[in-house]
Each structure stands twice: as C-alpha cells, then as structure tokens.
XYZ file of C-alpha atoms in Angstrom:
241
model
C -0.459 -53.803 110.185
C -1.515 -56.450 112.713
C -3.052 -59.045 110.412
C -3.118 -61.591 113.250
C -5.345 -59.376 115.382
C -7.501 -58.425 112.405
C -8.095 -62.061 111.461
C -8.803 -63.024 115.088
C -11.446 -60.295 115.362
C -12.972 -61.381 112.055
C -13.210 -65.010 113.239
C -14.887 -63.817 116.440
C -17.196 -61.543 114.424
C -16.125 -58.529 116.442
C -15.755 -55.038 115.022
C -13.724 -52.065 116.151
C -16.680 -50.560 117.992
C -17.401 -53.857 119.799
C -13.843 -54.092 121.109
C -13.739 -50.416 122.069
C -16.969 -50.726 124.070
C -15.857 -53.908 125.860
C -12.451 -52.475 126.817
C -13.747 -48.945 127.423
C -11.340 -47.299 124.991
C -11.787 -45.012 121.982
C -12.452 -46.823 118.660
C -9.489 -44.894 117.226
C -7.309 -46.676 119.778
C -8.458 -50.046 118.426
C -7.748 -48.815 114.879
C -4.177 -48.014 115.941
C -3.799 -51.541 117.350
C -4.954 -52.944 114.012
C -2.354 -50.798 112.265
C 0.384 -52.337 114.378
C 0.593 -50.362 117.622
C 1.092 -52.618 120.653
C -1.635 -52.219 123.323
C -0.827 -51.686 126.972
C -0.499 -54.996 128.888
C -3.928 -54.732 130.527
C -5.545 -54.270 127.110
C -3.527 -57.139 125.596
C -4.733 -59.418 128.396
C -8.334 -58.316 127.964
C -8.230 -58.783 124.184
C -6.658 -62.212 124.516
C -9.334 -63.243 127.024
C -12.072 -61.843 124.796
C -10.794 -63.797 121.796
C -10.008 -66.904 123.896
C -6.417 -66.856 122.699
C -3.036 -66.659 124.383
C -1.417 -63.241 124.464
C 1.586 -64.746 122.667
C -0.626 -65.775 119.728
C -1.492 -62.136 119.064
C 1.755 -60.365 120.041
C 4.564 -62.968 120.052
C 7.291 -60.296 120.107
C 6.199 -58.691 123.390
C 4.342 -61.390 125.301
C 6.272 -62.841 128.208
C 6.707 -66.620 128.071
C 4.206 -68.331 130.344
C 4.921 -71.212 132.648
C 2.088 -73.483 133.656
C 1.308 -72.918 137.332
C -1.845 -74.976 137.615
C -4.652 -76.049 135.325
C -7.063 -73.996 137.456
C -5.210 -70.663 137.136
C -6.586 -68.672 134.201
C -4.717 -65.441 134.963
C -2.862 -63.563 137.673
C -3.252 -59.782 137.797
C -0.692 -57.756 139.793
C -3.363 -55.336 141.063
C -7.156 -55.338 141.201
C -7.306 -52.096 139.226
C -5.519 -53.861 136.345
C -8.361 -56.373 135.879
C -10.220 -55.159 132.761
C -13.804 -54.080 133.306
C -14.774 -56.502 130.559
C -13.538 -59.408 132.698
C -15.762 -58.428 135.643
C -18.795 -58.098 133.400
C -18.140 -61.331 131.554
C -17.622 -63.187 134.829
C -21.032 -62.257 136.218
C -22.852 -62.267 132.876
C -21.714 -65.830 132.288
C -23.214 -67.152 135.526
C -26.060 -69.611 135.025
C -26.473 -70.873 138.613
C -24.957 -68.629 141.275
C -23.009 -65.461 141.968
C -21.271 -64.747 145.281
C -19.533 -61.541 146.358
C -17.561 -61.634 149.606
C -15.826 -58.408 150.585
C -15.947 -55.528 153.044
C -17.457 -52.987 150.638
C -16.604 -53.711 146.954
C -17.506 -50.073 146.438
C -15.952 -50.116 142.968
C -18.678 -52.556 141.865
C -21.499 -50.921 143.807
C -20.796 -47.557 142.159
C -21.155 -49.136 138.703
C -24.862 -48.787 137.898
C -24.465 -51.086 134.916
C -23.047 -53.802 137.142
C -25.950 -53.529 139.586
C -28.373 -53.857 136.680
C -26.415 -56.832 135.348
C -26.654 -58.622 138.716
C -30.362 -57.853 138.949
C -30.829 -59.198 135.445
C -29.052 -62.453 136.272
C -31.256 -62.889 139.359
C -34.371 -62.327 137.259
C -33.463 -65.302 135.057
C -32.931 -67.592 138.046
C -29.313 -67.058 139.073
C -28.897 -67.088 142.864
C -27.092 -63.924 144.019
C -25.436 -63.679 147.459
C -23.652 -60.522 148.591
C -21.567 -60.528 151.780
C -20.434 -57.134 153.036
C -18.649 -56.193 156.230
C -20.687 -55.001 159.190
C -19.754 -51.286 159.327
C -19.989 -51.352 163.148
C -17.661 -54.330 163.522
C -14.120 -54.122 164.923
C -12.911 -56.057 161.871
C -13.986 -53.292 159.488
C -12.445 -50.692 161.792
C -9.174 -52.629 161.898
C -9.068 -52.856 158.109
C -9.463 -49.091 157.849
C -6.599 -48.525 160.259
C -4.396 -51.058 158.456
C -4.957 -49.357 155.102
C -4.183 -45.975 156.617
C -7.559 -44.438 155.808
C -8.972 -44.737 159.337
C -11.787 -46.755 160.876
C -14.446 -44.098 160.230
C -13.628 -43.821 156.537
C -13.727 -47.583 156.059
C -17.070 -47.826 157.835
C -18.399 -44.989 155.660
C -17.301 -46.847 152.522
C -19.226 -49.922 153.650
C -22.347 -47.877 154.426
C -22.130 -46.224 151.020
C -21.856 -49.626 149.357
C -24.830 -50.911 151.340
C -26.939 -48.024 150.093
C -25.932 -48.709 146.486
C -26.496 -52.478 146.764
C -29.829 -52.113 148.574
C -31.969 -51.975 145.366
C -30.912 -55.567 144.729
C -32.813 -56.616 147.836
C -36.049 -55.921 145.968
C -35.137 -58.559 143.371
C -36.149 -62.172 143.992
C -33.153 -64.435 144.275
C -30.838 -61.848 145.828
C -29.756 -61.997 149.472
C -27.411 -59.599 151.258
C -25.738 -60.378 154.569
C -23.292 -58.599 156.877
C -20.273 -60.420 158.273
C -17.867 -59.796 161.149
C -14.868 -61.786 160.003
C -11.259 -60.933 159.321
C -11.169 -60.838 155.538
C -8.009 -62.418 154.176
C -9.353 -62.366 150.607
C -12.240 -60.793 148.755
C -13.945 -63.416 146.602
C -16.039 -62.818 143.491
C -17.560 -66.056 142.241
C -19.719 -66.957 139.239
C -20.521 -70.679 139.099
C -17.096 -72.386 138.997
C -15.059 -69.272 138.172
C -13.532 -67.000 140.815
C -11.677 -63.729 141.006
C -9.818 -63.746 144.329
C -8.449 -60.397 145.532
C -5.569 -61.477 147.778
C -5.200 -58.939 150.602
C -1.869 -57.824 152.022
C -1.387 -56.011 155.319
C -1.280 -52.240 154.884
C -2.180 -52.456 151.187
C -5.506 -51.171 149.792
C -7.506 -53.884 148.056
C -7.276 -52.105 144.694
C -3.483 -52.404 144.841
C -3.434 -56.078 145.846
C -3.148 -58.983 143.353
C -6.084 -60.882 141.875
C -6.143 -64.590 140.991
C -8.513 -65.761 138.254
C -9.358 -69.395 139.066
C -11.621 -72.120 137.742
C -12.744 -74.814 140.177
C -12.546 -78.148 138.386
C -11.642 -80.692 141.090
C -12.437 -81.147 144.767
C -8.770 -80.820 145.712
C -8.165 -77.574 143.780
C -7.159 -74.429 145.642
C -10.327 -72.757 144.341
C -12.301 -75.088 146.609
C -10.388 -73.702 149.605
C -11.710 -70.228 148.825
C -15.239 -71.509 148.197
C -15.225 -73.336 151.525
C -14.100 -70.151 153.261
C -16.892 -68.229 151.579
C -19.505 -70.712 152.786
C -18.226 -70.477 156.364
C -18.513 -66.700 156.315
C -22.014 -66.911 154.838
C -23.118 -69.298 157.589
C -22.091 -66.863 160.345
C -23.298 -63.646 158.675
C -26.482 -61.776 159.557
C -29.162 -60.906 156.976
C -29.327 -57.217 156.073
C -32.432 -55.642 157.532
C-alpha cells in the first residue's frame, strides 16, 4: 500500500474521484496506485505537480534523480502529448492578469470545448486573453505543412478549423485574436509569469516535440527571451476580421 501517496492526498484534501477527474483516468486506476501500483511516468509527473511535491517524494524507488538545470525550469516534457491535461487547465485557470497563445493552430486546445469555456471564463473576470494563430494563406504555414510531411493544404486546413473553433472567444470582452506570418520556432502558451514552450524541430510534428515548463522570475531569464519573441510577433500580426 502506498501510504505516502495516501497521506499526501489527505493533506491536500483530495479524494480518489478528484484525482481521477484531474488526470482523466478511471477512479479504479487511482485505487490501484493507492494499493501500491506505480503509475505511468506522465501520471506520476501530473500527481507530483498536483500535490506540489517532487516525484521522488512519492515514488523514491522509481523516480530518476534530478539535477538542477535552472531555477526557472519547472519541468521538461519529452513530447507535447505527454503534458498532462491537468497541467494545461491549471496553467490557464491560474492566470490572474494575462493569457497568451502563440502557435500556428493549437488545434488540440481549440477542439477542447472545456478549454474554450475556461478561457472565456478567465476573460470574463478581467484576464486579458491574446491568441496568435498562423495566417492560413501565408507561405510560412504552407512551409510548416511541407516540413511536417502533411502538406501545405492540410496545414492550412488545420489553421482554418482552429480559427472556426476559437471564433466564439471573439464575442467575449478582453479577448483578441490575431493572425501572424512569421516562421514559428516555438509555440508559446503563457499565463502570467508561467510558460509552456513547445520547442519545434524540423520535420517533427509539434505534438512530438519537447515542451519546457518555465517560470519568469528575473529579467535575464530565458523565459523573458520567449516573452520578447511573443511580443514581437503580436506587434506585426493582423487582427482577425
């Protein structure tokens, strides 16, 4: 039996159903973890983040030893699809000032109705929301489609689909959507001082590329480099009509 996990959940006042809902797993799966079964890595990371503990505190026998890279690095995920859904939701839900999304389509977010409602809800309480999507008619979007091997037309179609799904946000005060024509080296998802940076690699779909979870704390941090890049793209982008 995993008494460490059980006690950590009790201190956080979280039940089996709460954890299952946040991690999108069956409650029986959480029960098996409490009985001693080791979760998959992505679930261990999500649980540790949820409980604000180190993975090694909960599963010392399986957790890999961590070396400090930088005070601003909260996590490094090998692929975007590995980032737990709970992390995306907590990132945006925790914003009190601003949310920025810089990408070509971020279709995986746009297709999540709950996420669209979450963003609308944050805007309604005064959070400034800015969404930057690629111009589907731009050569940059076409080039990205060719580089990923899906073709220019498919990439443009993905962007247009995302635009349709994001469009309801335009009716909410505090939300602005713009189209950009820049070469996108990274997709950036920002909530106040926290960022998820999807680092793109040539010929690799964004979902397969790594993600850095950063917190901007100082002017010289690397997170500021990404925020500066985001602002430059925003300044050159055109409002969605």
